[in-house]
């Protein structure tokens, strides 16, 4: 078997030149993203069908996914122009008669003929009061069908496209696997393969397309998914190893500023805060760059930990940059950090793109001169030509928006500052290992004491008056209330109007005796600050807001979060919003006001919110609803795509792959050993253009 080297002409062969393909079919295959033989080998079946276990037509039940076979006894095409009426086939098998329905595929009327034999796959459902097979895919059975590739126990089913039939594609795949699978070079080191009991690549490719049974199929899949994960984790491990080997700054002052801040707090740190602060402190004191993720649910108290890190950098004579994903959040951070740090004599300043003219020049000059200890800004700080005098620490408060590539760019700035990434949304461990595999992990898994679980209720429009009465009662007890509006229209102006009208209505008609405030993104910084200060001081009772308050706002006296049009919010957003209440000793409430009939996903989001306060469970549901790509924006993350692996399904394998990757990189940091040559080549190919990994070569 080949070990290394460029793919042989064989695997790189354009499909067009493969026997039986030609330019016509090659075009159809290209629609599926398949240009070369190698592409095709890794084009995996969407599923396998056990054709030895067919369901008799008479035995189909509603809701069951089944495979049947039958001969066409009658065809009723949909009437012309009635797209919603299906094509109905009357079928006969040994058990008797049954029907199959195909929606939106009237053109098939021309393909089907009475007497043809079909294999059909679909779901039993009810149509015009009869049980029918709602067809998902189908295939003509031909006379040469004893051919085991179409009729064996486990037959692969591929994603097809109009003009490219399942049988044609399957025959082609069979031919390719038979002819070329042995040419694919082994990437996994023998030791890793043995230890994990993974099949050789050729065996895996054969097994994933044309398995002899379920066990072989599962083993093949496992092997290929493992390789995906290993290549990902190797890249991350190499990045990480480089960080730890590079020269960093040892920030190890006596800790006087930290002591003073801690002494000024009205509470003491939680056990979890103490633990993660200790981890961070050690990293900062060490002479290599810190690269750590601080993960904690809303309200777990990340801010104070970040402030301790900032003070440590400042006391050591360095500057600290705090970066937020949005301008609004940056503005909020600057308020929080000013309140904590300025009493200790540490100047804090805000740098955003909104800042213009002389003010901007002056602030930048002060930063460059080293007069400012703590600089708060948006992620644009990374790219912008902001010059620091002595940058020692970067705190990134992120919302899945700051990817591996950007972190690498930060390091590339040359100073090798310590980096602390904070995520407000707890993410499932599999995702953390993927997205932040190049970071060390600290978890705040404990909320400050005395927090009462927030009660969450979903209500329809009909309950609005009752809700207002409840809000009034809460206000009478001295509590404060948030009312939040989503982005409904594309236009910010229209959204603003909805929130503005609501604020006016609440003030004039509903709570004339209370003070209603309005907060939105278009207000200048000073105005926002003033409203927040007044809300914090209890002078505003009801704060109507667009989503600007999603993150970072901290008013312990607020006990109710009323979310209008809750069905329009994403799950993590809802959880963040809810996290604005329940910060004091009072019982707190989150009311999700929805209107109209909810879609299935919206229903599940609202349900999840009502059922749990646990950010990890919320994140899991969110991941299931949105899928990993959406969930963490693969494109932005700067990570290579998987060929086979699926984070939801193969999560457990990821941990194994990570362990092996770390062991491999520890023993052979640049993959120079002969047994790692295949791996190194695959790694470079997979990460091409993604990161500066090329220097491995
Ligand atoms: P998040 O992790 O969401 O950023 P914050 O840092 O905003 O959380 O903290 C939430 C609230 O908890 C703030 O009011 C903060 O002052 C308070 N807090 C943080 N740590 C503690 C603690 N150890 N004991 C009591 N309250 C705390
Ligand atoms: Mg926060």
XYZ file of C-alpha atoms and ligand atoms in Angstrom, residues 265-271 273 296-305 333 336 397 422-424 444 447-449 451 536 552-556 576 579-580 583, ligand 1:
66
model
C -15.922 43.840 47.271
C -19.000 43.374 49.445
C -18.775 39.590 48.973
C -16.039 37.023 48.678
C -15.267 34.998 45.573
C -17.046 31.691 45.101
C -15.026 28.485 45.240
C -13.997 31.833 41.051
C -19.265 30.139 32.672
C -23.004 30.497 32.564
C -24.672 33.890 32.640
C -24.260 35.483 36.032
C -21.490 33.147 37.162
C -19.241 36.145 37.785
C -16.726 36.190 34.959
C -16.279 39.944 35.023
C -14.610 40.127 38.389
C -12.182 37.375 37.415
C -17.631 46.871 29.744
C -18.068 48.115 34.609
C -15.331 38.562 25.717
C -14.512 34.415 28.015
C -17.663 32.825 26.688
C -21.007 33.821 28.089
C -17.002 28.568 36.409
C -23.215 30.591 40.752
C -22.694 33.163 43.520
C -24.605 32.127 46.644
C -29.351 33.009 43.723
C -29.221 51.081 38.466
C -23.381 42.486 30.448
C -26.003 44.516 32.223
C -26.068 43.971 35.923
C -28.853 45.353 38.106
C -29.507 43.008 41.033
C -28.715 35.643 28.017
C -29.639 36.064 32.907
C -30.244 39.784 33.475
C -28.999 38.541 40.323
P -21.234 37.033 34.022
O -20.467 35.789 34.255
O -22.556 36.806 33.398
O -20.421 38.084 33.300
P -21.132 38.941 36.126
O -19.667 39.012 36.157
O -21.873 40.035 35.454
O -21.565 37.574 35.472
O -21.656 38.722 37.596
C -23.010 38.649 37.879
C -23.339 39.321 39.192
O -22.842 38.553 40.272
C -22.758 40.687 39.375
O -23.711 41.458 40.041
C -21.566 40.460 40.251
O -21.268 41.631 40.989
C -22.091 39.361 41.127
N -21.063 38.504 41.706
C -19.960 38.045 41.069
N -19.252 37.239 41.873
C -19.927 37.180 43.049
C -19.713 36.495 44.292
N -18.652 35.711 44.474
N -20.624 36.658 45.266
C -21.706 37.431 45.072
N -21.976 38.109 43.947
C -21.096 37.980 42.936
